[in-house]
Amino acid sequence: MFRRPMSLCWLVESSPRVLVIWRFAAILLVFGCIFSRESHGQCAGIATTPASAADCARHAVPVDREAVLDPAHTYSLAELIDIAEGNNPQTHIAWEQAKQAADRLGISRSAYFPVLSGLAALADERTIEPFPEPLAPRGYVMVEVPAAVPELTLDYLIFDFGKREAKVDAATAEKLAAGANFIRANQEVAFRVASAYYKLVTAQERLVAAQETLKTAQTTQDAAEEQLKNGRSTLPDVLNARAETSQAVFDMESADGDEKIARVLLTETVGAEPSPNIAIDGQEKAPLPQVLTMSIDALIDRAIADRPDLMAQASEIRAAEQEVREAKSEYLPSFALSANGAQTSLWPTVDYGKVGQVTEPTWSVQLGVQWRLFDGGARKNALALARSKGREAQDEMREKRDEATREVWTAYIGFRTAMRKQQAAQALLESANSSYSASLDAYKYGVKNLIDVVTAERQLAQARLSGVSARSDLFLQAVDLEFVTGNLLRKQPPATQTQDGTKP
């Protein structure tokens, strides 16, 4: 278990005082805890760079486990993201790929070391050797030579004109790319959880709005029936009011079903068994992010510099450059040293005469030069292939840069639009509330008819739904802005703040 340090996130999560919630921005509540929380299974809390992510993944082992959610516990967004990172297959795949890239780097580096092999041979050989008849009456002798030869062999590549270095550099770049992809996988999981979380928040607030609309419709119906009793209304007006109440009941039941479905989708996104049994902190009193702290140019610069997918692509370009270097080195010779040493023991026997036994050290040393002069075009094609991969990587980088710029612009415009929509929705709700109250009072005094009241009631219901959607959308757009600039789950200052200037 990791001990979580006492931090601002701890204060926000543990303090029972409402004042603390109002003091710090919603963006702090949402992002600050995410940035500083250590992930217990996926290295996300400490792996903020491709190198640290790759190193963490190399030494850690992902634990396959099923996420279990406590229905009695109210989960924050940061807690749900932490659970998802430890249980989502996408992060496990990225983790294993980072481990594999680190292992491939270790394999490439091993080429700088000599290869030492041990061999122990036990042999027995029987041969017929021709021999002059004066010395061997049969004209031959039978020779049997049992042998025991324990041997050590050393092979060492001394110089290869940069081929090994190119392989190590390429493997290093691939390791960094895998680390960046690992960070991006965690960010994508976090963004999907955040999206499902805010969809559930929206569904919950829509349900509350539908319940309030039902109360409003019931109030209108009660007023119509009271007016009918006093002889100042007609039965069609009452029936119309009852129809509006029935419609409100229908809308409330639909909203209740949508809210339960949103719960199921959130549990599935987290990695737990899909179920509506989850409780979340809806952050009803959290202040809204309403000010951008960075210009669009600064946001684009941050995305180009910090997005893990662009970091990964830059590493792929470096790897492709090293592959070209490796392919060129194939045209040059390599120098290698080979040596072996053994303790050779022989005790031969012959069927005529006498031979001696021997146990002596034996050895050999060889310095060789290997230079491939002709290979049917293999090196030429390998070099052309490596250069083609380099051009492909460059083209992919340009495409991803354009994509990142487009996504930042989209998120930037989306956040500004969400701010204006939220402000307009708030004003609409206030005016719709006033309009309905005034219309209902005027109806009770006989100044207006029921149609005016029902119209105001419908406007109020629409205003409530617009306010709910605008509030959740503003939070989600703030998350999206961090995601497209590569700052989600990382520790740089957020791109948004509250109206009073509070920053994480």
XYZ file of N, CA, C and O in Angstrom, residues 21-27 29 283-289 471 475 498:
72
model
N -15.289 23.503 0.418
C -15.719 23.222 -0.949
C -15.897 24.519 -1.728
O -15.534 24.607 -2.898
N -16.452 25.536 -1.077
C -16.652 26.812 -1.758
C -15.350 27.568 -1.955
O -15.233 28.388 -2.859
N -14.381 27.295 -1.140
C -13.135 28.062 -1.212
C -12.310 27.692 -2.424
O -11.690 28.536 -3.057
N -12.259 26.409 -2.707
C -11.419 25.953 -3.805
C -12.258 25.718 -5.042
O -13.383 25.296 -4.959
N -11.647 25.941 -6.171
C -12.365 25.877 -7.446
C -12.766 24.464 -7.768
O -12.142 23.501 -7.339
N -13.799 24.368 -8.569
C -14.214 23.041 -9.009
C -13.129 22.384 -9.827
O -12.941 21.174 -9.786
N -12.405 23.193 -10.523
C -11.337 22.603 -11.319
C -10.279 21.990 -10.437
O -9.627 21.021 -10.792
N -11.035 20.648 -7.452
C -11.662 19.426 -6.953
C -11.570 18.307 -7.973
O -11.370 17.152 -7.633
N -20.955 17.046 -6.844
C -20.334 18.363 -6.751
C -21.346 19.475 -7.032
O -21.081 20.423 -7.771
N -22.523 19.363 -6.387
C -23.566 20.346 -6.640
C -23.153 21.755 -6.236
O -23.565 22.739 -6.858
N -22.333 21.888 -5.190
C -21.967 23.208 -4.683
C -20.603 23.669 -5.176
O -20.111 24.710 -4.759
N -19.999 22.895 -6.031
C -18.679 23.280 -6.519
C -18.805 24.445 -7.487
O -19.650 24.429 -8.381
N -17.982 25.482 -7.345
C -18.021 26.614 -8.278
C -17.575 26.193 -9.665
O -16.761 25.281 -9.828
N -18.085 26.863 -10.649
C -17.838 26.477 -12.032
C -16.545 27.087 -12.564
O -16.206 28.225 -12.239
N -15.813 26.349 -13.402
C -14.669 26.958 -14.111
C -15.197 27.896 -15.184
O -15.926 27.481 -16.088
N -24.436 23.247 -17.170
C -23.504 23.119 -16.041
C -22.582 21.916 -16.211
O -21.355 22.020 -16.072
N -18.226 21.615 -17.095
C -17.216 20.787 -16.435
C -16.538 19.848 -17.436
O -15.311 19.693 -17.441
N -11.802 29.550 -11.716
C -13.127 30.105 -11.400
C -13.121 31.617 -11.609
O -12.081 32.238 -11.821
